[in-house]
Amino acid sequence: MKKSIYALVVLASIQVSGQTAIFDEQETYTRQDSLRGSITPERAWWDLKYYDLFVSVDPENKFISGRNTITYEVLESARVMQIDLQEPMQITKVTQGKDELEIKHEGNAHFIQLPTQTKGSEGKVTVHFEGNPREAIRAPWDGGYSWKKDENGNHFIATSNQGIGASLWWPCKDHMYDEPDNGMTLSIQAPEKLTAVGNGRLEKIKKNKDGTRTFIWKVVNPINNYGVNVNIGDYVNISSKYEGEKGKLDVDFWVLSYNKDKAKEHFQDAFRTLEALEHWFGPYPFYEDSYKLVEVPYLGMEHQSSVTYGNQYLKGYLGQDLSGTGWGLKWDYIIIHETGHEWFANNITYKDVADMWIHEGFTTYSESLFIEYFYGKEAASSYTQGLRLGIQNREPIIGDYDVNSEGSRDMYPKGNNLLHTVRQVVNDDAKWREILRGLNKKFYHQTVTTSEVESYISEQSGIDLSNIFDQYLRDARVPVFEYAIMDNRLIYRWTNCIESFDMPVRVKIGGEETLLKPNPSFQLMEIADQNLSISDDYYIYVNEVKINKVPE
């Protein structure tokens, strides 16, 4: 274990108080942000039970049309329902039974005027829609429809809409707090020579008189809005089974016809991923809906039970190792990372996008756990530390609530390192694994907040971790362990941190491990050996300073 010396001595030796990040910036939000990002009164009164979504896709004109029948339970008597659909898509009409309902439009929010809804009753509305949906220019980061062609000139189409929202192309209750309790039906109409792949299981294929086919996919588990996807192409299917913790899991690969042989070999990483992540996180959460890898014309995403893949059949991230250690080139980044989201994003889903780190931090950590499972703990530690190259520490990981605001992109590598650091504090690998599996059992098929996740980990570990989470999630700074050795005394403290930061840290003094409990005030300890080292597994900076006298 080596000692890391932090180069920015001036910054490190300054005591910083308060809980505001160094790089704090003020954002300006609009009413549209609030309508999208908050649980409005027009959303709160009804509980989503089921989606029955039909969409007809016209590749030549980049045009879609369809309808979504929404089944809901009335929690409180009300008359106005908010449905979301983003321009340039349009709602053409909304019906309940035989009645067409009035709609009041406000940007991307549409307020359906209903008869008075009776508490405890169940209702349905059907929303008809059409238009040329936003085209993705740089999917999946900007979101939209990808209208591409494959090497043979066939249409190759896919949706991706995390962040920007599912309402980019279909009308829904576009807030993450509420998922359809009973799942959904997704029917996709596409040109006859092409195959349409969605979420869940393929129930039926209907041949239509107009030269199209309709593929009917059924999802029986709750599903988040952005996880619903449409993929259309010259697909062939590779079907197999995986012997998992809950029995036989149906595994299907949907790939372009000319990539079938390549996929058979390369997609073996999917089975390795399922094995490793079931070990760490518990059973794959959607046995009933199967597991699929679906080839798409962009990099890939975590669509529930329909993980999309576009990593060009390369190891690493498009052939690169994000950690710079070499360990990232031993597996396909997109297969491992996006499959990891089946546990953290699709099983456990944030209620507010401000808590997106729950998805990306845990899933980036799943990469390290995959490496540990197959290549050992030292390799995983090396990979985690290598990811620090991508951390900028300019703003907190958690965003602003109720306005559809994501936090810092540091949520990926810094989220990984936060969890790896907490593991060091817990200092019990068996308990740590129980905590990770317990999260997926406790919050099975649920939406959660950061505070719920924090509380669970603290309770199960028996350690109050709240100040550690506050430091790494709500402040941009990396804490500095500052110390000096003078007259056989170790003088130490935390700096560059929140006032209450009190993370214990294990150090080696003369080769013997000692647990220190520093805080932002100086502490003293008599030592017989002046050789001190701290494991690099903690995401901290270490700064040895020279002092002239022992502080009081």
XYZ file of C-alpha atoms in Angstrom:
552
model
C 0.000 0.000 0.000
C 1.504 3.293 -1.033
C 1.072 6.777 0.342
C -0.479 9.323 -2.041
C 0.762 12.896 -1.758
C -1.724 15.542 -2.860
C -0.002 18.144 -4.991
C -2.307 21.064 -4.217
C -0.860 21.689 -0.774
C -2.169 25.227 -0.503
C -5.765 24.169 -1.148
C -5.445 21.093 1.030
C -4.126 22.947 4.067
C -6.962 25.495 4.151
C -9.808 24.684 6.497
C -13.027 25.036 4.462
C -16.264 25.226 6.394
C -19.890 25.045 5.341
C -21.671 22.596 3.091
C -21.784 24.537 -0.154
C -19.669 23.113 -2.977
C -16.744 25.167 -4.215
C -18.111 25.271 -7.735
C -21.739 25.926 -6.840
C -23.718 27.405 -9.728
C -27.244 28.743 -9.844
C -29.616 27.265 -12.398
C -32.686 28.941 -13.833
C -35.790 26.801 -14.227
C -39.082 27.359 -16.016
C -42.658 26.298 -15.383
C -42.159 23.616 -18.043
C -39.296 22.215 -15.950
C -41.624 22.056 -12.943
C -44.465 20.494 -14.928
C -42.076 17.832 -16.153
C -40.056 17.302 -12.981
C -42.542 17.528 -10.114
C -45.473 15.469 -8.903
C -48.126 17.959 -9.873
C -51.672 17.824 -8.452
C -52.817 16.593 -11.865
C -50.469 13.601 -11.490
C -50.798 12.917 -7.791
C -54.466 11.854 -7.675
C -54.117 8.794 -9.919
C -51.988 5.664 -9.733
C -50.767 4.152 -12.962
C -51.808 0.507 -13.420
C -51.241 -0.416 -17.094
C -50.171 0.912 -20.487
C -51.497 -0.555 -23.733
C -49.337 1.237 -26.296
C -49.639 0.844 -30.055
C -47.278 2.652 -32.401
C -47.106 2.494 -36.178
C -43.704 3.408 -37.595
C -43.321 4.789 -41.123
C -39.550 4.792 -41.836
C -39.778 6.488 -45.229
C -41.429 9.581 -43.780
C -39.891 9.331 -40.279
C -43.451 9.483 -39.010
C -45.197 7.635 -36.205
C -48.794 7.409 -35.041
C -50.650 5.423 -32.481
C -52.601 5.333 -29.277
C -51.976 4.615 -25.625
C -54.735 3.269 -23.406
C -53.879 4.136 -19.820
C -55.471 2.237 -16.954
C -55.385 4.002 -13.593
C -56.715 3.837 -10.052
C -58.263 6.936 -8.528
C -56.495 7.804 -5.253
C -58.392 11.047 -4.629
C -61.415 12.541 -6.340
C -60.334 14.855 -9.173
C -61.196 15.953 -12.711
C -57.967 16.992 -14.454
C -55.263 14.532 -15.551
C -51.810 15.560 -16.772
C -50.453 13.611 -19.736
C -47.075 14.463 -21.261
C -46.112 14.529 -24.938
C -43.338 16.662 -26.363
C -43.470 18.793 -29.472
C -43.466 18.286 -32.396
C -45.546 15.210 -31.521
C -49.243 15.967 -31.196
C -52.179 14.519 -29.294
C -54.988 14.251 -31.824
C -57.721 13.231 -29.398
C -58.378 11.622 -26.016
C -61.339 9.331 -25.389
C -62.922 7.656 -22.390
C -65.347 5.028 -23.510
C -67.312 6.624 -26.342
C -66.708 10.176 -25.170
C -64.065 12.472 -26.593
C -62.537 14.607 -23.858
C -61.437 18.222 -23.858
C -57.679 18.863 -23.683
C -55.935 21.993 -22.445
C -52.400 22.210 -23.774
C -49.513 23.885 -21.997
C -46.275 23.235 -23.857
C -45.368 19.578 -23.384
C -47.983 19.073 -20.647
C -51.559 18.320 -21.642
C -54.421 18.518 -19.171
C -57.278 16.106 -19.852
C -60.688 17.324 -18.632
C -62.455 14.288 -17.150
C -65.802 13.702 -15.486
C -65.385 13.701 -11.715
C -63.336 10.645 -10.770
C -64.466 8.675 -7.729
C -61.885 7.674 -5.147
C -61.164 3.939 -5.253
C -62.487 3.428 -8.763
C -60.509 2.346 -11.827
C -60.584 4.203 -15.106
C -59.156 4.186 -18.617
C -58.339 6.888 -21.124
C -57.042 6.397 -24.648
C -54.665 9.025 -25.982
C -54.221 9.178 -29.759
C -51.010 10.732 -31.099
C -48.978 11.298 -34.258
C -46.097 13.257 -35.690
C -42.459 13.306 -36.719
C -40.678 12.682 -33.427
C -37.437 14.406 -32.564
C -34.550 12.742 -34.343
C -31.565 11.718 -32.267
C -28.411 13.365 -33.548
C -26.040 11.907 -30.985
C -27.924 9.018 -29.400
C -28.246 8.050 -26.657
C -27.090 11.334 -25.094
C -29.487 13.704 -26.851
C -32.413 11.302 -27.203
C -34.912 10.659 -29.960
C -35.519 8.310 -32.872
C -32.463 7.004 -34.722
C -33.415 6.582 -38.390
C -30.479 4.693 -39.918
C -29.736 2.090 -42.585
C -27.738 -1.102 -42.125
C -24.951 -2.306 -44.436
C -27.520 -3.861 -46.770
C -29.585 -0.693 -47.053
C -32.380 -1.882 -44.759
C -34.012 0.503 -42.332
C -32.411 0.293 -38.889
C -34.433 2.210 -36.305
C -34.299 2.610 -32.537
C -35.494 4.891 -29.754
C -33.496 6.253 -26.824
C -34.835 8.900 -24.479
C -33.349 8.842 -20.990
C -33.258 12.307 -19.469
C -35.271 14.011 -22.181
C -38.113 11.619 -21.420
C -40.356 8.975 -22.936
C -42.864 11.683 -23.816
C -40.476 12.598 -26.595
C -42.388 10.066 -28.709
C -45.345 8.598 -26.785
C -47.958 10.081 -24.432
C -47.528 8.977 -20.841
C -47.238 10.041 -17.229
C -43.649 11.129 -17.725
C -42.354 11.166 -14.176
C -40.283 8.378 -12.678
C -42.135 8.126 -9.361
C -45.013 6.117 -10.845
C -44.692 2.941 -12.914
C -47.525 0.791 -14.298
C -48.012 -1.768 -11.528
C -49.144 -4.498 -13.901
C -46.752 -3.809 -16.777
C -47.753 -3.014 -20.332
C -48.441 -4.216 -23.849
C -46.271 -2.698 -26.575
C -47.493 -3.238 -30.141
C -45.170 -2.064 -32.920
C -46.291 -1.888 -36.540
C -43.424 -1.931 -39.050
C -42.746 -2.718 -42.727
C -43.323 -6.398 -43.458
C -39.697 -7.289 -44.264
C -38.434 -5.893 -40.975
C -38.703 -7.151 -37.393
C -39.739 -4.993 -34.448
C -38.334 -5.744 -30.994
C -39.668 -4.252 -27.777
C -39.669 -5.012 -24.062
C -40.776 -8.242 -22.437
C -41.844 -11.287 -24.414
C -43.076 -11.524 -27.993
C -46.673 -12.723 -27.791
C -47.865 -12.496 -31.377
C -47.017 -11.284 -34.867
C -49.944 -10.036 -36.977
C -49.677 -9.707 -40.745
C -51.597 -6.664 -41.996
C -53.168 -6.049 -45.405
C -51.200 -2.839 -45.961
C -47.808 -4.580 -46.246
C -46.900 -4.235 -42.583
C -46.649 -6.527 -39.585
C -47.510 -5.786 -35.960
C -45.288 -7.262 -33.256
C -47.032 -7.508 -29.892
C -44.734 -7.519 -26.867
C -45.953 -8.135 -23.324
C -44.339 -6.871 -20.096
C -45.699 -8.272 -16.829
C -43.490 -6.357 -14.389
C -43.584 -2.632 -13.537
C -41.471 -0.691 -16.038
C -40.076 2.837 -16.017
C -41.080 5.097 -18.903
C -37.647 5.655 -20.391
C -37.035 1.897 -20.372
C -39.760 1.384 -23.011
C -38.165 1.093 -26.446
C -38.816 0.397 -30.111
C -36.187 -1.310 -32.272
C -36.770 -2.149 -35.942
C -34.372 -3.844 -38.323
C -33.388 -6.895 -40.335
C -33.106 -8.914 -37.133
C -32.464 -12.579 -36.520
C -32.884 -14.219 -33.149
C -30.389 -16.280 -31.149
C -32.242 -17.960 -28.309
C -30.851 -19.804 -25.293
C -31.308 -20.236 -21.557
C -29.284 -19.293 -18.517
C -29.362 -21.363 -15.326
C -29.736 -18.603 -12.787
C -30.599 -18.181 -9.126
C -34.339 -18.318 -9.842
C -34.147 -21.144 -12.371
C -34.033 -21.013 -16.147
C -33.893 -17.525 -17.618
C -34.764 -17.087 -21.286
C -31.934 -15.215 -23.023
C -32.436 -13.825 -26.523
C -30.063 -11.922 -28.774
C -31.668 -9.901 -31.569
C -28.956 -8.928 -34.050
C -28.661 -7.849 -37.662
C -28.747 -10.888 -39.920
C -25.152 -10.528 -41.103
C -23.842 -10.290 -37.523
C -25.344 -13.569 -36.290
C -22.119 -15.603 -36.153
C -20.177 -12.722 -34.631
C -22.835 -12.204 -31.955
C -22.941 -15.867 -30.948
C -19.341 -15.627 -29.807
C -19.110 -12.044 -28.619
C -22.335 -12.017 -26.606
C -21.022 -14.700 -24.264
C -20.168 -11.731 -22.047
C -23.904 -11.523 -21.332
C -23.832 -14.888 -19.553
C -20.715 -13.897 -17.613
C -22.456 -10.673 -16.599
C -25.572 -12.453 -15.375
C -23.417 -14.850 -13.349
C -21.337 -12.122 -11.707
C -24.151 -9.697 -11.002
C -26.531 -12.314 -9.647
C -23.724 -13.151 -7.208
C -23.375 -9.532 -6.074
C -26.893 -8.141 -6.457
C -29.204 -11.140 -6.248
C -31.428 -12.727 -8.896
C -31.949 -10.966 -12.212
C -35.116 -8.936 -11.487
C -37.186 -9.789 -14.566
C -37.201 -13.546 -15.118
C -40.865 -13.315 -16.158
C -40.010 -10.892 -18.979
C -36.779 -12.627 -20.096
C -33.412 -11.006 -20.886
C -32.562 -9.638 -24.316
C -29.635 -7.954 -26.017
C -30.824 -5.998 -29.041
C -28.446 -4.556 -31.627
C -29.074 -0.862 -32.374
C -27.470 1.899 -34.482
C -26.169 3.825 -31.442
C -23.930 2.889 -28.499
C -26.554 1.268 -26.272
C -28.854 1.739 -23.270
C -30.487 -0.062 -20.360
C -34.026 -0.571 -21.656
C -35.727 -2.999 -19.280
C -35.481 -6.641 -20.416
C -34.420 -5.217 -23.802
C -30.841 -4.037 -23.304
C -29.696 -2.271 -26.455
C -26.234 -2.810 -27.871
C -24.104 -0.869 -30.345
C -20.508 -1.277 -29.146
C -19.386 -2.615 -32.546
C -18.525 -6.044 -31.121
C -15.461 -4.628 -29.391
C -14.057 -5.118 -25.917
C -13.980 -2.080 -23.654
C -15.843 1.108 -24.525
C -15.661 1.177 -28.326
C -12.282 -0.515 -27.990
C -11.003 1.776 -25.228
C -10.430 1.225 -21.517
C -12.002 4.052 -19.521
C -9.796 3.209 -16.539
C -6.479 3.162 -18.394
C -5.514 0.029 -16.454
C -6.035 -2.682 -19.053
C -8.778 -4.381 -17.052
C -11.476 -2.608 -19.030
C -10.397 -4.364 -22.223
C -11.201 -7.847 -20.976
C -14.966 -7.439 -21.406
C -17.519 -5.541 -23.464
C -18.379 -2.346 -21.593
C -21.882 -1.949 -23.019
C -22.960 -5.514 -22.244
C -21.759 -5.334 -18.644
C -22.751 -1.737 -17.861
C -26.174 -1.710 -19.483
C -27.037 -5.127 -18.067
C -26.014 -3.845 -14.636
C -28.818 -1.326 -14.976
C -31.357 -4.132 -14.819
C -30.706 -4.063 -11.069
C -29.995 -0.349 -10.590
C -32.313 1.668 -12.877
C -34.927 -0.896 -13.814
C -35.403 -2.858 -10.593
C -34.480 0.019 -8.272
C -35.489 3.254 -10.010
C -34.961 6.817 -8.833
C -38.108 8.807 -8.088
C -36.506 12.051 -9.211
C -33.812 12.393 -11.879
C -31.788 14.474 -9.388
C -30.967 11.090 -7.817
C -29.712 9.614 -11.079
C -26.490 8.560 -9.328
C -28.469 5.615 -7.925
C -28.586 4.302 -11.487
C -25.185 5.321 -12.752
C -23.064 5.134 -9.602
C -24.142 1.628 -8.650
C -24.006 0.428 -12.248
C -20.504 1.809 -12.800
C -19.612 0.040 -9.567
C -21.039 -3.158 -11.057
C -18.197 -3.003 -13.596
C -15.693 -3.245 -10.743
C -17.667 -6.065 -9.151
C -17.703 -7.942 -12.463
C -13.916 -7.639 -12.592
C -13.591 -8.774 -8.978
C -15.757 -11.819 -9.625
C -13.681 -13.008 -12.577
C -10.239 -11.451 -12.077
C -9.885 -10.780 -8.365
C -10.143 -8.031 -5.802
C -6.844 -6.354 -6.662
C -7.822 -6.042 -10.318
C -11.179 -4.514 -9.370
C -9.497 -2.033 -7.061
C -7.094 -1.032 -9.818
C -10.004 -0.462 -12.221
C -11.913 1.649 -9.692
C -8.892 3.836 -9.016
C -8.285 4.193 -12.730
C -11.770 5.603 -13.233
C -10.768 8.593 -11.098
C -9.110 9.986 -14.196
C -12.592 10.906 -15.406
C -13.776 12.719 -12.252
C -13.913 16.510 -12.491
C -15.288 17.452 -9.045
C -16.850 20.691 -10.319
C -20.360 20.236 -8.949
C -22.244 17.822 -6.692
C -23.425 14.470 -7.949
C -27.038 15.130 -6.893
C -29.045 17.597 -8.989
C -31.963 19.890 -8.142
C -35.242 18.237 -7.213
C -38.658 18.639 -8.880
C -37.346 20.291 -12.066
C -36.009 17.296 -14.043
C -32.385 18.196 -13.256
C -29.622 15.611 -13.498
C -26.573 15.984 -11.296
C -22.944 15.998 -12.328
C -21.666 13.451 -14.828
C -19.265 12.523 -12.043
C -22.127 10.278 -10.934
C -20.512 7.494 -12.986
C -16.851 7.299 -11.825
C -17.278 9.190 -8.552
C -20.371 7.162 -7.701
C -18.290 4.027 -8.207
C -15.543 5.392 -5.949
C -18.025 6.511 -3.297
C -19.380 2.979 -3.023
C -15.886 1.500 -3.048
C -14.945 3.914 -0.245
C -18.030 3.001 1.801
C -17.031 -0.634 1.399
C -13.697 0.187 3.075
C -15.554 1.800 5.973
C -17.857 -1.213 6.360
C -14.719 -3.397 6.285
C -16.630 -6.651 5.957
C -16.896 -8.066 2.435
C -19.561 -10.619 3.321
C -21.728 -7.937 4.914
C -21.129 -5.617 1.948
C -22.390 -8.244 -0.462
C -25.437 -8.801 1.777
C -26.142 -5.059 1.645
C -25.994 -4.959 -2.157
C -28.256 -7.983 -2.468
C -30.485 -6.622 0.275
C -31.022 -3.361 -1.589
C -32.436 -5.268 -4.545
C -34.665 -7.308 -2.265
C -35.827 -4.439 -0.043
C -36.602 -2.121 -2.976
C -37.622 -4.814 -5.467
C -39.487 -3.214 -8.379
C -39.735 0.082 -6.505
C -38.898 3.731 -7.029
C -36.628 5.228 -4.383
C -34.924 8.347 -3.103
C -31.276 8.809 -2.228
C -32.188 9.142 1.449
C -33.861 5.729 1.394
C -30.772 4.131 -0.137
C -28.461 5.913 2.315
C -30.556 4.905 5.316
C -30.678 1.279 4.251
C -26.911 1.028 3.846
C -26.313 2.743 7.194
C -28.821 0.536 8.998
C -27.512 -2.702 7.532
C -23.874 -1.820 8.097
C -24.473 -0.627 11.646
C -22.538 2.565 10.852
C -23.892 6.089 10.477
C -22.708 6.892 6.961
C -24.771 10.055 6.514
C -21.823 12.469 6.602
C -19.916 10.365 4.090
C -22.851 10.436 1.676
C -23.281 14.166 2.251
C -19.632 14.780 1.397
C -19.485 12.750 -1.785
C -23.012 13.319 -3.097
C -23.883 16.870 -2.046
C -20.484 18.563 -2.141
C -18.027 18.707 -5.025
C -14.817 18.521 -3.020
C -12.615 15.506 -2.369
C -11.749 15.339 1.334
C -8.081 15.635 2.230
C -6.488 13.655 5.040
C -3.928 16.160 6.274
C -1.292 15.041 8.700
C 2.096 15.806 10.172
C 4.491 13.797 12.317
C 6.386 15.686 15.009
C 8.165 14.400 18.117
C 6.659 10.921 17.763
C 3.206 12.389 17.522
C 0.794 11.976 14.627
C -1.237 15.143 14.096
C -4.146 14.699 11.693
C -7.524 16.019 10.512
C -9.899 16.168 7.542
C -9.784 19.309 5.409
C -11.500 20.412 2.200
C -14.730 18.915 3.467
C -18.087 19.641 5.063
C -18.056 20.661 8.731
C -19.450 17.352 9.954
C -17.246 15.022 7.884
C -16.053 12.245 10.172
C -15.207 9.241 7.985
C -13.035 6.723 9.825
C -9.973 5.612 7.909
C -7.646 2.662 8.370
C -3.969 3.496 8.191
C -0.793 1.539 8.623
C 1.768 2.859 11.056
C 4.979 0.911 10.986
C 3.190 -1.895 9.191
C 0.439 -2.237 11.816
C -3.145 -1.324 10.919
C -4.831 1.307 13.048
C -8.313 2.799 12.761
C -8.324 6.573 12.965
C -11.449 8.674 13.397
C -10.478 12.101 12.086
C -12.740 15.122 11.820
C -12.047 18.718 10.728
C -10.339 19.470 14.066
C -6.728 18.499 14.789
C -6.241 15.247 16.680
C -3.055 13.885 18.186
C -1.793 10.353 18.644
C 1.438 9.033 20.128
C 3.280 6.762 17.682
C 6.479 4.751 17.858
C 7.057 4.537 14.112
C 6.928 7.457 11.680
C 6.119 5.374 8.590
C 2.441 5.993 7.746
C 0.480 4.762 4.726
C -3.175 4.841 3.677
C -4.818 2.524 1.192
C -5.634 4.014 -2.192
C -9.005 2.282 -1.953
C -10.342 5.357 -0.153
C -11.293 8.131 -2.562
C -9.453 10.855 -0.685
C -6.348 12.923 -1.086
C -3.518 12.554 1.413
C -1.342 15.526 2.277
C 1.652 15.459 4.593
C 2.492 18.934 5.857
C 5.359 20.385 7.852
C 4.579 22.183 11.099
C 6.709 24.032 13.615
C 4.706 23.291 16.725
C 1.984 20.966 17.902
C -1.421 22.672 17.503
C -3.481 23.196 20.616
